[in-house]
Amino acid sequence: PMFYYLLHIPLIHLMAVGVSLLRTGAVDPWLFGNHPWAAGAVPPGYMWGLPLLYLVWALALVPLYLASRWFGALKARRPASWLRYL
């Protein structure tokens, strides 16, 4: 669970940057604000539709699942004590 958690935040941020590039042709500086505490107002026209949100969610699950499977196999092969914490 911790391994998945640590990977999902940068992956989702990277995907949001990619979607911003595809939709507007530029990366919106709002994405680099102080989320979630002081990000400021959402830029006009930035809200995602539900189909796009589900598509990004499904595309994020594939690499996260594969990475988690790889890490699970690594933990099974190498019983190092520090790997228990990830």
mmCIF file of C-alpha atoms in Angstrom:
data_model
loop_
_atom_site.group_PDB
_atom_site.id
_atom_site.type_symbol
_atom_site.label_atom_id
_atom_site.label_comp_id
_atom_site.label_asym_id
_atom_site.label_seq_id
_atom_site.Cartn_x
_atom_site.Cartn_y
_atom_site.Cartn_z
ATOM 1 C CA PRO A 1 0.000 0.000 0.000
ATOM 2 C CA MET A 2 2.755 2.511 0.804
ATOM 3 C CA PHE A 3 4.568 1.755 -2.459
ATOM 4 C CA TYR A 4 1.355 2.380 -4.416
ATOM 5 C CA TYR A 5 0.661 5.555 -2.453
ATOM 6 C CA LEU A 6 4.129 6.967 -3.086
ATOM 7 C CA LEU A 7 3.866 6.290 -6.817
ATOM 8 C CA HIS A 8 0.330 7.464 -7.472
ATOM 9 C CA ILE A 9 0.825 11.121 -6.521
ATOM 10 C CA PRO A 10 3.620 11.944 -9.018
ATOM 11 C CA LEU A 11 2.000 9.773 -11.705
ATOM 12 C CA ILE A 12 -1.361 11.516 -11.422
ATOM 13 C CA HIS A 13 0.345 14.918 -11.411
ATOM 14 C CA LEU A 14 2.302 13.992 -14.532
ATOM 15 C CA MET A 15 -0.886 12.811 -16.214
ATOM 16 C CA ALA A 16 -2.655 16.071 -15.279
ATOM 17 C CA VAL A 17 0.204 17.990 -16.897
ATOM 18 C CA GLY A 18 -0.188 15.823 -20.012
ATOM 19 C CA VAL A 19 -3.940 16.388 -20.171
ATOM 20 C CA SER A 20 -3.381 20.126 -19.758
ATOM 21 C CA LEU A 21 -0.939 20.060 -22.665
ATOM 22 C CA LEU A 22 -3.377 18.128 -24.858
ATOM 23 C CA ARG A 23 -6.404 20.268 -24.003
ATOM 24 C CA THR A 24 -4.900 23.763 -24.049
ATOM 25 C CA GLY A 25 -1.477 23.410 -25.658
ATOM 26 C CA ALA A 26 0.261 24.652 -22.515
ATOM 27 C CA VAL A 27 0.788 23.564 -18.937
ATOM 28 C CA ASP A 28 -1.348 25.628 -16.618
ATOM 29 C CA PRO A 29 0.710 27.111 -13.733
ATOM 30 C CA TRP A 30 -2.224 26.339 -11.434
ATOM 31 C CA LEU A 31 -1.050 22.707 -11.447
ATOM 32 C CA PHE A 32 2.079 23.733 -9.584
ATOM 33 C CA GLY A 33 0.271 25.643 -6.846
ATOM 34 C CA ASN A 34 0.338 24.685 -3.199
ATOM 35 C CA HIS A 35 -2.242 21.890 -3.411
ATOM 36 C CA PRO A 36 -4.500 21.166 -1.574
ATOM 37 C CA TRP A 37 -4.129 23.990 0.945
ATOM 38 C CA ALA A 38 -3.657 27.152 -1.090
ATOM 39 C CA ALA A 39 -4.001 26.294 -4.754
ATOM 40 C CA GLY A 40 -6.180 29.237 -5.665
ATOM 41 C CA ALA A 41 -9.268 29.231 -7.829
ATOM 42 C CA VAL A 42 -9.597 26.672 -10.604
ATOM 43 C CA PRO A 43 -8.798 28.293 -13.975
ATOM 44 C CA PRO A 44 -11.780 28.815 -16.282
ATOM 45 C CA GLY A 45 -12.444 25.861 -18.536
ATOM 46 C CA TYR A 46 -10.211 23.520 -16.547
ATOM 47 C CA MET A 47 -12.865 21.208 -15.104
ATOM 48 C CA TRP A 48 -12.663 17.680 -16.521
ATOM 49 C CA GLY A 49 -15.669 15.799 -17.774
ATOM 50 C CA LEU A 50 -16.490 12.434 -16.253
ATOM 51 C CA PRO A 51 -15.417 10.401 -19.324
ATOM 52 C CA LEU A 52 -11.992 12.083 -19.336
ATOM 53 C CA LEU A 53 -11.635 11.533 -15.609
ATOM 54 C CA TYR A 54 -12.435 7.821 -15.969
ATOM 55 C CA LEU A 55 -10.012 7.513 -18.875
ATOM 56 C CA VAL A 56 -7.159 9.072 -16.894
ATOM 57 C CA TRP A 57 -8.048 6.887 -13.902
ATOM 58 C CA ALA A 58 -7.954 3.718 -16.026
ATOM 59 C CA LEU A 59 -4.679 4.750 -17.676
ATOM 60 C CA ALA A 60 -3.147 5.440 -14.248
ATOM 61 C CA LEU A 61 -4.178 2.049 -12.897
ATOM 62 C CA VAL A 62 -2.226 0.071 -15.496
ATOM 63 C CA PRO A 63 1.312 1.281 -14.643
ATOM 64 C CA LEU A 64 0.504 1.393 -10.926
ATOM 65 C CA TYR A 65 -0.716 -2.206 -11.013
ATOM 66 C CA LEU A 66 2.327 -3.390 -12.950
ATOM 67 C CA ALA A 67 4.721 -1.549 -10.635
ATOM 68 C CA SER A 68 2.965 -2.933 -7.556
ATOM 69 C CA ARG A 69 3.123 -6.464 -8.935
ATOM 70 C CA TRP A 70 6.835 -6.054 -9.650
ATOM 71 C CA PHE A 71 7.467 -4.705 -6.163
ATOM 72 C CA GLY A 72 5.456 -7.523 -4.581
ATOM 73 C CA ALA A 73 7.583 -10.058 -6.425
ATOM 74 C CA LEU A 74 10.735 -8.233 -5.320
ATOM 75 C CA LYS A 75 9.602 -8.358 -1.692
ATOM 76 C CA ALA A 76 8.921 -12.085 -2.042
ATOM 77 C CA ARG A 77 12.397 -12.740 -3.473
ATOM 78 C CA ARG A 78 14.317 -10.547 -1.040
ATOM 79 C CA PRO A 79 13.069 -10.625 2.526
ATOM 80 C CA ALA A 80 15.004 -7.494 3.544
ATOM 81 C CA SER A 81 13.531 -5.911 6.661
ATOM 82 C CA TRP A 82 13.402 -2.366 5.218
ATOM 83 C CA LEU A 83 11.170 -3.513 2.333
ATOM 84 C CA ARG A 84 8.349 -4.205 4.820
ATOM 85 C CA TYR A 85 7.850 -0.482 5.242
ATOM 86 C CA LEU A 86 7.147 0.201 1.574
#
